[in-house]
mmCIF file of C-alpha atoms in Angstrom:
data_model
loop_
_atom_site.group_PDB
_atom_site.id
_atom_site.type_symbol
_atom_site.label_atom_id
_atom_site.label_comp_id
_atom_site.label_asym_id
_atom_site.label_seq_id
_atom_site.Cartn_x
_atom_site.Cartn_y
_atom_site.Cartn_z
ATOM 1 C CA MET A 1 -0.141 0.181 -0.053
ATOM 2 C CA LEU A 2 2.849 2.360 0.840
ATOM 3 C CA ARG A 3 4.499 1.688 -2.301
ATOM 4 C CA ALA A 4 1.426 2.480 -4.471
ATOM 5 C CA ARG A 5 0.551 5.445 -2.766
ATOM 6 C CA GLY A 6 4.334 6.441 -3.566
ATOM 7 C CA GLY A 7 4.045 5.647 -7.052
ATOM 8 C CA TRP A 8 0.885 7.840 -7.557
ATOM 9 C CA ARG A 9 2.850 10.881 -5.909
ATOM 10 C CA ALA A 10 5.508 10.086 -8.224
ATOM 11 C CA LEU A 11 3.366 10.093 -11.121
ATOM 12 C CA ARG A 12 1.958 13.192 -10.085
ATOM 13 C CA ARG A 13 5.312 15.007 -9.795
ATOM 14 C CA CYS A 14 6.083 13.668 -13.647
ATOM 15 C CA ALA A 15 3.298 15.078 -14.814
ATOM 16 C CA SER A 16 3.626 18.515 -13.369
ATOM 17 C CA LEU A 17 7.269 18.270 -14.965
ATOM 18 C CA PRO A 18 6.798 16.663 -18.410
ATOM 19 C CA ARG A 19 10.144 17.588 -19.788
ATOM 20 C CA ALA A 20 12.236 16.360 -16.885
ATOM 21 C CA ARG A 21 14.419 13.218 -17.448
ATOM 22 C CA ARG A 22 12.985 10.414 -15.240
ATOM 23 C CA ALA A 23 15.251 8.633 -13.113
ATOM 24 C CA VAL A 24 15.431 4.985 -12.533
ATOM 25 C CA ARG A 25 14.666 3.784 -9.192
ATOM 26 C CA LEU A 26 17.058 1.184 -8.012
ATOM 27 C CA ARG A 27 17.201 -0.860 -4.731
ATOM 28 C CA VAL A 28 20.587 -0.876 -3.073
ATOM 29 C CA ARG A 29 20.870 -4.516 -3.866
ATOM 30 C CA GLU A 30 20.236 -3.984 -7.550
ATOM 31 C CA ALA A 31 22.746 -0.912 -7.583
ATOM 32 C CA LEU A 32 25.527 -2.968 -6.066
ATOM 33 C CA GLY A 33 24.834 -5.956 -8.412
ATOM 34 C CA ALA A 34 24.533 -3.654 -11.570
ATOM 35 C CA PRO A 35 26.624 -4.927 -14.505
ATOM 36 C CA GLU A 36 27.459 -1.767 -15.941
ATOM 37 C CA PRO A 37 27.440 1.780 -15.143
ATOM 38 C CA ALA A 38 24.080 4.121 -15.516
ATOM 39 C CA ASP A 39 22.972 7.643 -15.810
ATOM 40 C CA GLU A 40 19.913 9.174 -13.882
ATOM 41 C CA VAL A 41 19.648 6.451 -11.147
ATOM 42 C CA GLN A 42 17.576 7.136 -7.987
ATOM 43 C CA VAL A 43 18.319 5.210 -4.648
ATOM 44 C CA GLN A 44 16.198 5.733 -1.579
ATOM 45 C CA GLY A 45 17.380 4.598 1.871
ATOM 46 C CA TRP A 46 18.511 5.128 5.414
ATOM 47 C CA VAL A 47 21.791 6.809 5.964
ATOM 48 C CA ARG A 48 24.320 4.332 7.844
ATOM 49 C CA SER A 49 27.150 6.640 8.259
ATOM 50 C CA VAL A 50 28.447 10.110 7.147
ATOM 51 C CA ARG A 51 31.927 11.233 6.353
ATOM 52 C CA SER A 52 32.607 14.895 5.161
ATOM 53 C CA GLN A 53 35.948 15.855 3.851
ATOM 54 C CA LYS A 54 36.976 19.205 2.348
ATOM 55 C CA GLU A 55 36.820 18.069 -1.035
ATOM 56 C CA VAL A 56 34.238 15.269 -1.181
ATOM 57 C CA LEU A 57 31.369 14.007 1.092
ATOM 58 C CA PHE A 58 30.698 10.229 1.692
ATOM 59 C CA LEU A 59 27.657 8.712 2.552
ATOM 60 C CA HIS A 60 26.610 4.845 3.562
ATOM 61 C CA ILE A 61 23.150 3.999 2.893
ATOM 62 C CA ASN A 62 20.767 0.962 2.986
ATOM 63 C CA ASP A 63 17.362 0.298 2.225
ATOM 64 C CA GLY A 64 17.131 -3.197 3.948
ATOM 65 C CA SER A 65 17.616 -5.070 0.629
ATOM 66 C CA SER A 66 21.224 -5.957 1.238
ATOM 67 C CA LEU A 67 23.630 -6.506 4.278
ATOM 68 C CA GLU A 68 26.114 -4.094 2.420
ATOM 69 C CA ASN A 69 25.769 -0.530 2.217
ATOM 70 C CA LEU A 70 25.947 1.571 -1.067
ATOM 71 C CA GLN A 71 28.529 4.320 -0.932
ATOM 72 C CA VAL A 72 27.460 7.652 -2.091
ATOM 73 C CA VAL A 73 30.094 10.281 -3.409
ATOM 74 C CA ALA A 74 28.851 13.831 -3.204
ATOM 75 C CA ASP A 75 30.161 17.315 -3.481
ATOM 76 C CA PRO A 76 30.220 18.752 0.122
ATOM 77 C CA SER A 77 28.023 21.753 -1.007
ATOM 78 C CA LEU A 78 25.106 18.969 -1.123
ATOM 79 C CA GLU A 79 25.494 18.439 2.903
ATOM 80 C CA ASN A 80 23.005 20.139 5.181
ATOM 81 C CA ARG A 81 22.213 19.925 8.824
ATOM 82 C CA ASP A 82 19.513 17.309 8.501
ATOM 83 C CA LEU A 83 21.738 14.942 6.672
ATOM 84 C CA THR A 84 23.090 12.907 9.418
ATOM 85 C CA PHE A 85 23.116 9.053 10.473
ATOM 86 C CA GLY A 86 19.660 7.477 10.548
ATOM 87 C CA SER A 87 18.098 10.071 8.220
ATOM 88 C CA ALA A 88 16.001 8.701 5.317
ATOM 89 C CA VAL A 89 17.224 9.960 2.048
ATOM 90 C CA GLU A 90 16.718 10.026 -1.483
ATOM 91 C CA VAL A 91 20.006 10.164 -3.813
ATOM 92 C CA GLN A 92 19.531 10.987 -7.345
ATOM 93 C CA GLY A 93 22.979 10.744 -9.699
ATOM 94 C CA LYS A 94 25.132 8.316 -11.628
ATOM 95 C CA LEU A 95 26.072 4.583 -10.995
ATOM 96 C CA VAL A 96 29.927 4.442 -11.845
ATOM 97 C CA LYS A 97 32.310 1.916 -10.904
ATOM 98 C CA SER A 98 33.839 2.060 -7.739
ATOM 99 C CA PRO A 99 37.446 2.083 -7.560
ATOM 100 C CA HIS A 100 37.484 0.242 -4.506
ATOM 101 C CA LYS A 101 37.924 -3.690 -4.610
ATOM 102 C CA MET A 102 35.506 -4.194 -1.967
ATOM 103 C CA GLN A 103 32.561 -2.668 -3.969
ATOM 104 C CA ASN A 104 31.551 -3.124 -7.539
ATOM 105 C CA MET A 105 29.765 0.158 -7.931
ATOM 106 C CA GLU A 106 28.793 3.497 -6.134
ATOM 107 C CA LEU A 107 26.531 6.286 -6.636
ATOM 108 C CA LYS A 108 27.849 10.004 -7.451
ATOM 109 C CA ALA A 109 25.276 11.940 -6.177
ATOM 110 C CA GLU A 110 23.713 15.300 -8.431
ATOM 111 C CA THR A 111 21.065 15.878 -5.789
ATOM 112 C CA ILE A 112 20.513 14.617 -1.810
ATOM 113 C CA ARG A 113 16.922 14.966 -0.548
ATOM 114 C CA VAL A 114 16.356 14.349 3.253
ATOM 115 C CA VAL A 115 12.983 12.692 3.195
ATOM 116 C CA GLY A 116 12.920 12.049 6.882
ATOM 117 C CA PRO A 117 15.442 13.640 9.273
ATOM 118 C CA CYS A 118 16.826 11.915 12.332
ATOM 119 C CA ASP A 119 17.222 13.311 15.927
ATOM 120 C CA ILE A 120 20.565 11.658 16.437
ATOM 121 C CA TRP A 121 20.878 12.977 20.079
ATOM 122 C CA SER A 122 17.621 10.986 21.181
ATOM 123 C CA PHE A 123 17.919 8.234 18.381
ATOM 124 C CA PRO A 124 18.942 5.076 20.597
ATOM 125 C CA LEU A 125 21.016 3.540 18.159
ATOM 126 C CA LYS A 126 24.708 5.245 17.499
ATOM 127 C CA MET A 127 26.733 5.199 14.560
ATOM 128 C CA LYS A 128 29.596 2.899 14.711
ATOM 129 C CA LYS A 129 28.730 1.441 17.878
ATOM 130 C CA ARG A 130 28.215 -2.438 18.575
ATOM 131 C CA HIS A 131 24.908 -2.460 20.787
ATOM 132 C CA PRO A 132 24.535 -5.560 22.890
ATOM 133 C CA LEU A 133 21.448 -7.513 22.074
ATOM 134 C CA GLU A 134 20.064 -6.866 25.548
ATOM 135 C CA TYR A 135 19.921 -3.432 24.751
ATOM 136 C CA VAL A 136 18.535 -3.581 21.387
ATOM 137 C CA ARG A 137 15.718 -5.130 22.976
ATOM 138 C CA GLN A 138 14.427 -2.280 24.614
ATOM 139 C CA PHE A 139 13.385 -0.718 21.193
ATOM 140 C CA PRO A 140 11.624 -3.341 19.226
ATOM 141 C CA HIS A 141 10.471 -0.783 16.811
ATOM 142 C CA LEU A 142 13.785 0.361 15.970
ATOM 143 C CA ARG A 143 15.843 -2.721 16.210
ATOM 144 C CA CYS A 144 15.642 -4.017 12.563
ATOM 145 C CA ARG A 145 17.934 -1.010 11.686
ATOM 146 C CA ASN A 146 20.745 -2.762 13.984
ATOM 147 C CA ASN A 147 22.975 -4.871 11.610
ATOM 148 C CA THR A 148 23.001 -7.903 13.729
ATOM 149 C CA LEU A 149 19.104 -8.159 14.101
ATOM 150 C CA GLY A 150 18.785 -7.437 10.541
ATOM 151 C CA SER A 151 20.727 -10.153 9.374
ATOM 152 C CA LEU A 152 18.451 -12.415 11.828
ATOM 153 C CA LEU A 153 15.441 -11.442 10.478
ATOM 154 C CA ARG A 154 16.503 -12.086 6.913
ATOM 155 C CA ILE A 155 17.518 -15.487 8.049
ATOM 156 C CA ARG A 156 14.241 -16.091 9.909
ATOM 157 C CA SER A 157 12.535 -15.293 6.298
ATOM 158 C CA GLU A 158 14.687 -17.480 4.551
ATOM 159 C CA ALA A 159 14.027 -20.537 6.944
ATOM 160 C CA THR A 160 10.428 -19.896 7.001
ATOM 161 C CA ALA A 161 10.097 -20.147 3.113
ATOM 162 C CA ALA A 162 12.526 -23.154 3.271
ATOM 163 C CA ILE A 163 10.258 -25.085 5.369
ATOM 164 C CA HIS A 164 7.188 -24.115 3.864
ATOM 165 C CA SER A 165 8.986 -25.125 0.311
ATOM 166 C CA PHE A 166 9.962 -28.629 1.450
ATOM 167 C CA PHE A 167 6.451 -29.562 2.835
ATOM 168 C CA GLN A 168 4.911 -27.881 -0.211
ATOM 169 C CA ASP A 169 7.168 -29.890 -2.599
ATOM 170 C CA ASN A 170 6.459 -33.162 -0.514
ATOM 171 C CA GLY A 171 2.632 -33.047 -1.018
ATOM 172 C CA TYR A 172 1.601 -31.549 2.355
ATOM 173 C CA VAL A 173 -1.227 -28.935 2.910
ATOM 174 C CA HIS A 174 -0.550 -26.057 5.078
ATOM 175 C CA ILE A 175 -3.426 -25.571 7.528
ATOM 176 C CA HIS A 176 -3.866 -22.509 9.577
ATOM 177 C CA THR A 177 -5.197 -23.883 13.091
ATOM 178 C CA PRO A 178 -6.880 -21.506 15.719
ATOM 179 C CA ILE A 179 -5.056 -19.144 17.789
ATOM 180 C CA ILE A 180 -8.022 -19.137 20.365
ATOM 181 C CA THR A 181 -9.133 -22.687 21.641
ATOM 182 C CA SER A 182 -11.266 -24.253 24.418
ATOM 183 C CA ASN A 183 -8.656 -27.349 24.390
ATOM 184 C CA ASP A 184 -5.785 -27.909 26.721
ATOM 185 C CA CYS A 185 -3.476 -29.629 23.863
ATOM 186 C CA GLU A 186 -0.326 -30.248 26.251
ATOM 187 C CA GLY A 187 -2.271 -31.177 29.335
ATOM 188 C CA ALA A 188 -0.365 -28.551 31.346
ATOM 189 C CA GLY A 189 -2.884 -26.470 32.222
ATOM 190 C CA ASP A 190 -0.580 -23.414 31.888
ATOM 191 C CA LEU A 191 -2.905 -21.322 29.267
ATOM 192 C CA PHE A 192 -3.721 -17.888 29.022
ATOM 193 C CA GLN A 193 -7.374 -17.393 29.403
ATOM 194 C CA ILE A 194 -9.339 -14.943 27.278
ATOM 195 C CA GLU A 195 -11.881 -12.603 29.038
ATOM 196 C CA THR A 196 -13.742 -9.657 28.118
ATOM 197 C CA SER A 197 -12.398 -6.204 28.968
ATOM 198 C CA ASN A 198 -15.219 -4.691 30.571
ATOM 199 C CA LYS A 199 -16.040 -6.678 33.728
ATOM 200 C CA ALA A 200 -19.048 -4.350 34.473
ATOM 201 C CA ARG A 201 -21.009 -6.310 32.056
ATOM 202 C CA GLU A 202 -20.435 -9.692 33.623
ATOM 203 C CA SER A 203 -23.288 -10.779 35.799
ATOM 204 C CA ALA A 204 -22.691 -12.381 39.039
ATOM 205 C CA GLU A 205 -22.745 -15.557 37.333
ATOM 206 C CA LYS A 206 -19.303 -15.563 35.129
ATOM 207 C CA THR A 207 -20.209 -15.720 31.346
ATOM 208 C CA HIS A 208 -17.869 -16.310 28.440
ATOM 209 C CA PHE A 209 -17.703 -14.599 25.167
ATOM 210 C CA PHE A 210 -17.631 -18.023 23.296
ATOM 211 C CA ASN A 211 -19.964 -19.699 26.236
ATOM 212 C CA VAL A 212 -17.071 -21.697 27.254
ATOM 213 C CA PRO A 213 -13.730 -20.933 28.785
ATOM 214 C CA ALA A 214 -11.303 -19.980 25.535
ATOM 215 C CA PHE A 215 -7.679 -19.687 25.826
ATOM 216 C CA LEU A 216 -4.486 -18.875 23.510
ATOM 217 C CA THR A 217 -3.459 -22.053 21.967
ATOM 218 C CA VAL A 218 0.048 -23.746 22.677
ATOM 219 C CA SER A 219 -0.135 -26.204 19.833
ATOM 220 C CA GLY A 220 -2.557 -26.759 16.728
ATOM 221 C CA GLN A 221 -1.821 -30.765 16.658
ATOM 222 C CA LEU A 222 -5.002 -31.621 17.809
ATOM 223 C CA HIS A 223 -6.805 -29.464 15.301
ATOM 224 C CA LEU A 224 -5.000 -31.079 12.536
ATOM 225 C CA GLU A 225 -6.022 -34.353 12.871
ATOM 226 C CA VAL A 226 -9.305 -33.301 11.376
ATOM 227 C CA MET A 227 -7.034 -33.257 8.436
ATOM 228 C CA SER A 228 -6.659 -36.331 7.227
ATOM 229 C CA GLY A 229 18.499 -42.604 20.642
ATOM 230 C CA ILE A 230 17.566 -43.536 23.771
ATOM 231 C CA SER A 231 14.673 -44.359 26.165
ATOM 232 C CA TYR A 232 13.260 -41.964 28.749
ATOM 233 C CA SER A 233 14.204 -44.549 31.161
ATOM 234 C CA GLU A 234 18.058 -44.669 30.182
ATOM 235 C CA ALA A 235 18.128 -40.797 30.288
ATOM 236 C CA VAL A 236 16.932 -40.687 33.819
ATOM 237 C CA GLU A 237 19.569 -43.418 34.862
ATOM 238 C CA ILE A 238 22.451 -41.469 32.813
ATOM 239 C CA LEU A 239 21.164 -38.313 34.530
ATOM 240 C CA LYS A 240 21.148 -39.930 38.029
ATOM 241 C CA ARG A 241 24.646 -41.211 37.632
ATOM 242 C CA ALA A 242 26.190 -37.769 36.275
ATOM 243 C CA SER A 243 28.473 -35.980 38.644
ATOM 244 C CA GLN A 244 27.062 -32.616 37.799
ATOM 245 C CA THR A 245 24.577 -31.457 40.374
ATOM 246 C CA PHE A 246 21.260 -30.192 39.005
ATOM 247 C CA THR A 247 18.837 -27.946 39.863
ATOM 248 C CA PHE A 248 15.921 -30.120 39.412
ATOM 249 C CA LYS A 249 16.525 -33.735 41.035
ATOM 250 C CA PRO A 250 16.342 -36.175 37.980
ATOM 251 C CA GLU A 251 13.645 -38.926 38.812
ATOM 252 C CA TRP A 252 11.556 -41.291 36.841
ATOM 253 C CA GLY A 253 8.144 -40.038 36.069
ATOM 254 C CA CYS A 254 9.365 -36.398 36.441
ATOM 255 C CA ASP A 255 9.910 -34.199 33.220
ATOM 256 C CA LEU A 256 13.249 -33.694 31.734
ATOM 257 C CA GLN A 257 14.014 -29.992 32.417
ATOM 258 C CA THR A 258 16.370 -27.955 29.949
ATOM 259 C CA GLU A 259 19.530 -28.694 32.384
ATOM 260 C CA HIS A 260 18.721 -32.564 31.892
ATOM 261 C CA GLU A 261 18.370 -32.144 28.121
ATOM 262 C CA LYS A 262 21.619 -30.111 27.538
ATOM 263 C CA TYR A 263 23.649 -32.607 29.695
ATOM 264 C CA LEU A 264 22.053 -35.724 27.684
ATOM 265 C CA VAL A 265 23.424 -33.991 24.357
ATOM 266 C CA LYS A 266 26.401 -33.305 26.054
ATOM 267 C CA HIS A 267 26.959 -37.184 27.414
ATOM 268 C CA CYS A 268 26.175 -38.609 23.943
ATOM 269 C CA GLY A 269 28.898 -36.431 22.110
ATOM 270 C CA GLU A 270 27.192 -32.971 21.598
ATOM 271 C CA VAL A 271 24.970 -34.702 18.744
ATOM 272 C CA PRO A 272 21.307 -34.642 18.283
ATOM 273 C CA VAL A 273 19.471 -37.154 20.867
ATOM 274 C CA PHE A 274 16.335 -38.961 20.361
ATOM 275 C CA VAL A 275 14.355 -39.607 23.265
ATOM 276 C CA ILE A 276 11.609 -42.265 23.267
ATOM 277 C CA ASN A 277 9.105 -43.957 25.137
ATOM 278 C CA TYR A 278 7.862 -41.383 27.845
ATOM 279 C CA PRO A 279 5.978 -42.080 31.002
ATOM 280 C CA TYR A 280 2.281 -42.367 30.457
ATOM 281 C CA ASP A 281 1.175 -39.943 33.084
ATOM 282 C CA LEU A 282 3.504 -37.296 32.069
ATOM 283 C CA LYS A 283 2.428 -36.634 28.450
ATOM 284 C CA PRO A 284 -0.952 -35.320 27.279
ATOM 285 C CA PHE A 285 -3.917 -37.977 26.799
ATOM 286 C CA TYR A 286 -3.679 -38.297 23.061
ATOM 287 C CA MET A 287 -0.437 -40.013 22.892
ATOM 288 C CA ARG A 288 -0.540 -43.841 22.372
ATOM 289 C CA ASP A 289 0.002 -46.359 25.312
ATOM 290 C CA ASN A 290 2.921 -48.645 24.465
ATOM 291 C CA GLU A 291 0.985 -51.493 26.510
ATOM 292 C CA ASP A 292 4.631 -52.394 28.274
ATOM 293 C CA GLY A 293 2.749 -52.245 31.532
ATOM 294 C CA PRO A 294 -0.294 -50.812 33.409
ATOM 295 C CA GLN A 295 -0.103 -47.495 31.584
ATOM 296 C CA HIS A 296 3.520 -47.234 32.210
ATOM 297 C CA THR A 297 4.810 -45.410 28.961
ATOM 298 C CA VAL A 298 3.455 -43.956 25.658
ATOM 299 C CA ALA A 299 5.118 -43.821 22.344
ATOM 300 C CA ALA A 300 6.248 -40.178 22.471
ATOM 301 C CA VAL A 301 9.671 -38.805 21.339
ATOM 302 C CA ASP A 302 11.892 -35.449 21.780
ATOM 303 C CA LEU A 303 14.552 -34.294 19.493
ATOM 304 C CA LEU A 304 17.339 -32.830 21.601
ATOM 305 C CA VAL A 305 19.934 -30.673 20.232
ATOM 306 C CA PRO A 306 23.361 -29.107 21.230
ATOM 307 C CA GLY A 307 23.015 -25.694 23.431
ATOM 308 C CA ILE A 308 19.234 -25.631 23.345
ATOM 309 C CA GLY A 309 17.571 -28.880 24.560
ATOM 310 C CA GLU A 310 14.306 -30.084 23.243
ATOM 311 C CA LEU A 311 13.675 -28.821 19.429
ATOM 312 C CA CYS A 312 11.045 -30.953 18.356
ATOM 313 C CA GLY A 313 8.256 -33.241 20.137
ATOM 314 C CA GLY A 314 6.084 -35.934 18.844
ATOM 315 C CA SER A 315 4.361 -38.921 19.447
ATOM 316 C CA LEU A 316 1.932 -41.702 17.774
ATOM 317 C CA ARG A 317 -1.538 -40.670 18.412
ATOM 318 C CA GLU A 318 -3.891 -42.976 20.323
ATOM 319 C CA GLU A 319 -6.051 -44.445 17.409
ATOM 320 C CA ARG A 320 -7.981 -46.939 19.436
ATOM 321 C CA LEU A 321 -11.338 -45.553 20.570
ATOM 322 C CA PRO A 322 -11.614 -47.488 23.668
ATOM 323 C CA PHE A 323 -8.317 -46.503 24.865
ATOM 324 C CA LEU A 324 -8.543 -42.875 24.247
ATOM 325 C CA LYS A 325 -12.160 -42.978 25.718
ATOM 326 C CA SER A 326 -11.024 -44.744 28.799
ATOM 327 C CA ARG A 327 -8.644 -42.279 29.369
ATOM 328 C CA LEU A 328 -10.510 -39.000 28.640
ATOM 329 C CA GLN A 329 -12.878 -40.501 31.365
ATOM 330 C CA ARG A 330 -10.395 -40.996 34.018
ATOM 331 C CA LEU A 331 -9.357 -37.435 33.251
ATOM 332 C CA GLY A 332 -12.923 -36.003 33.215
ATOM 333 C CA LEU A 333 -12.664 -34.568 29.755
ATOM 334 C CA ALA A 334 -14.816 -37.168 27.682
ATOM 335 C CA ASP A 335 -17.356 -34.408 27.020
ATOM 336 C CA ALA A 336 -14.866 -31.411 26.070
ATOM 337 C CA TYR A 337 -13.313 -33.752 23.690
ATOM 338 C CA GLN A 338 -16.020 -35.506 22.178
ATOM 339 C CA TRP A 339 -15.329 -33.770 18.856
ATOM 340 C CA TYR A 340 -11.981 -35.715 19.373
ATOM 341 C CA LEU A 341 -13.342 -39.099 20.078
ATOM 342 C CA ASP A 342 -15.504 -38.567 16.934
ATOM 343 C CA LEU A 343 -12.291 -38.604 14.740
ATOM 344 C CA ARG A 344 -11.610 -42.033 16.139
ATOM 345 C CA LYS A 345 -15.116 -43.185 15.781
ATOM 346 C CA PHE A 346 -15.668 -42.174 12.214
ATOM 347 C CA GLY A 347 -12.635 -44.094 10.414
ATOM 348 C CA SER A 348 -9.677 -43.266 11.988
ATOM 349 C CA VAL A 349 -6.124 -44.677 10.889
ATOM 350 C CA PRO A 350 -2.794 -45.385 12.911
ATOM 351 C CA HIS A 351 -1.105 -41.969 12.708
ATOM 352 C CA GLY A 352 1.466 -39.577 14.498
ATOM 353 C CA GLY A 353 2.483 -36.101 14.411
ATOM 354 C CA PHE A 354 5.105 -33.853 15.709
ATOM 355 C CA GLY A 355 5.792 -29.978 16.274
ATOM 356 C CA MET A 356 9.142 -28.030 15.895
ATOM 357 C CA GLY A 357 10.048 -24.917 17.798
ATOM 358 C CA PHE A 358 10.776 -22.574 14.946
ATOM 359 C CA GLU A 359 12.488 -20.143 17.119
ATOM 360 C CA ARG A 360 14.475 -22.845 18.864
ATOM 361 C CA TYR A 361 15.468 -23.939 15.396
ATOM 362 C CA LEU A 362 16.543 -20.291 14.619
ATOM 363 C CA GLN A 363 18.531 -20.497 17.978
ATOM 364 C CA TYR A 364 20.008 -23.690 17.068
ATOM 365 C CA ILE A 365 21.618 -22.703 13.533
ATOM 366 C CA LEU A 366 22.799 -19.152 14.415
ATOM 367 C CA GLY A 367 23.941 -19.903 17.771
ATOM 368 C CA VAL A 368 21.933 -17.392 19.524
ATOM 369 C CA ASP A 369 21.982 -17.486 23.350
ATOM 370 C CA ASN A 370 18.602 -15.614 24.064
ATOM 371 C CA ILE A 371 15.418 -16.693 22.185
ATOM 372 C CA LYS A 372 13.924 -13.097 22.557
ATOM 373 C CA ASP A 373 16.599 -12.191 19.846
ATOM 374 C CA VAL A 374 15.438 -14.361 17.049
ATOM 375 C CA ILE A 375 11.480 -13.141 17.635
ATOM 376 C CA PRO A 376 10.883 -9.895 15.568
ATOM 377 C CA PHE A 377 8.577 -8.456 18.420
ATOM 378 C CA PRO A 378 9.136 -10.579 21.533
ATOM 379 C CA ARG A 379 6.491 -11.085 24.662
ATOM 380 C CA PHE A 380 7.871 -12.143 28.250
ATOM 381 C CA SER A 381 7.006 -11.891 31.791
ATOM 382 C CA HIS A 382 6.588 -8.019 32.494
ATOM 383 C CA SER A 383 7.244 -6.995 28.878
ATOM 384 C CA CYS A 384 4.810 -6.367 26.189
ATOM 385 C CA LEU A 385 6.576 -3.601 24.381
ATOM 386 C CA LEU A 386 4.207 -1.812 21.498
#
């Protein structure tokens, strides 16, 4: 929409100046990769550095299309007080071969127009300063201008496209599952409940917007069913024999904590590790009973990777109606999950599923310590900026 409006404004300007030569607008990436010099070129972007000398003015600008900046060479007379680090500019001139080996092309400016000035004194990102990620995290609306975060966002985009492409090429269908749900898929009970904002309208007997309690989902795996290593026990024994002291004592029947998962990966030689067959009572109701004892373990698997811990979690689903119905009745959930029982009642087949933490995947391939730094707008306890 913004580009469309800009196009209309450009057309109006051209209409008012019919004899003016029209410059070819290039993105920074296109200018840097141009095969040959060109006259009447226009480039827009943010100023990444300004260096004024007696006989020449140097700018580096970037529009987000490339990690590399485009060097602009101009006459010092084109400099003005608004031409500062962080300002948005429109530069018109000639694209020429750069004498520097590190850059193919540079722009010899004829005009420089400051489209949006930047107050450098209050701008939190400073020129040529390497800001820690913890500092940049305070400014979610500006941190994309930081080189590190800009790179992370590009890789996030590429990783998203690659994952979608893989499944698309292999015949999978992308399904958008509900964000709001009445089901606790993982069985942990730690869901964020959705309530009406105006409590004055609520009667003494609490009512719900959807007539039932509704929550923000933690997984879409249940809804997807509408569309058609080492064992856990071995892992616990490894942890019990460990010389390391854990904050959470490892015991059979307790969930593996991140510290446990990282130790197991290290113990196995810093390679990805599959942990299978988790305790029956530890996992959600939909996981398949292994029948290795009275409700002893389920056919569940977690993939643990170096530096992160759990990356993927999955299981075979309980496709046998009597087993599933019995378990839901014991949990008092048979009525709430009648729709799920119907999937077994009306032509179910043996099947399984898994989920991957996409942000954890980005952490793993990039070596980023804090998961907040691979999320464009992170939300966490006591912080919901923007």
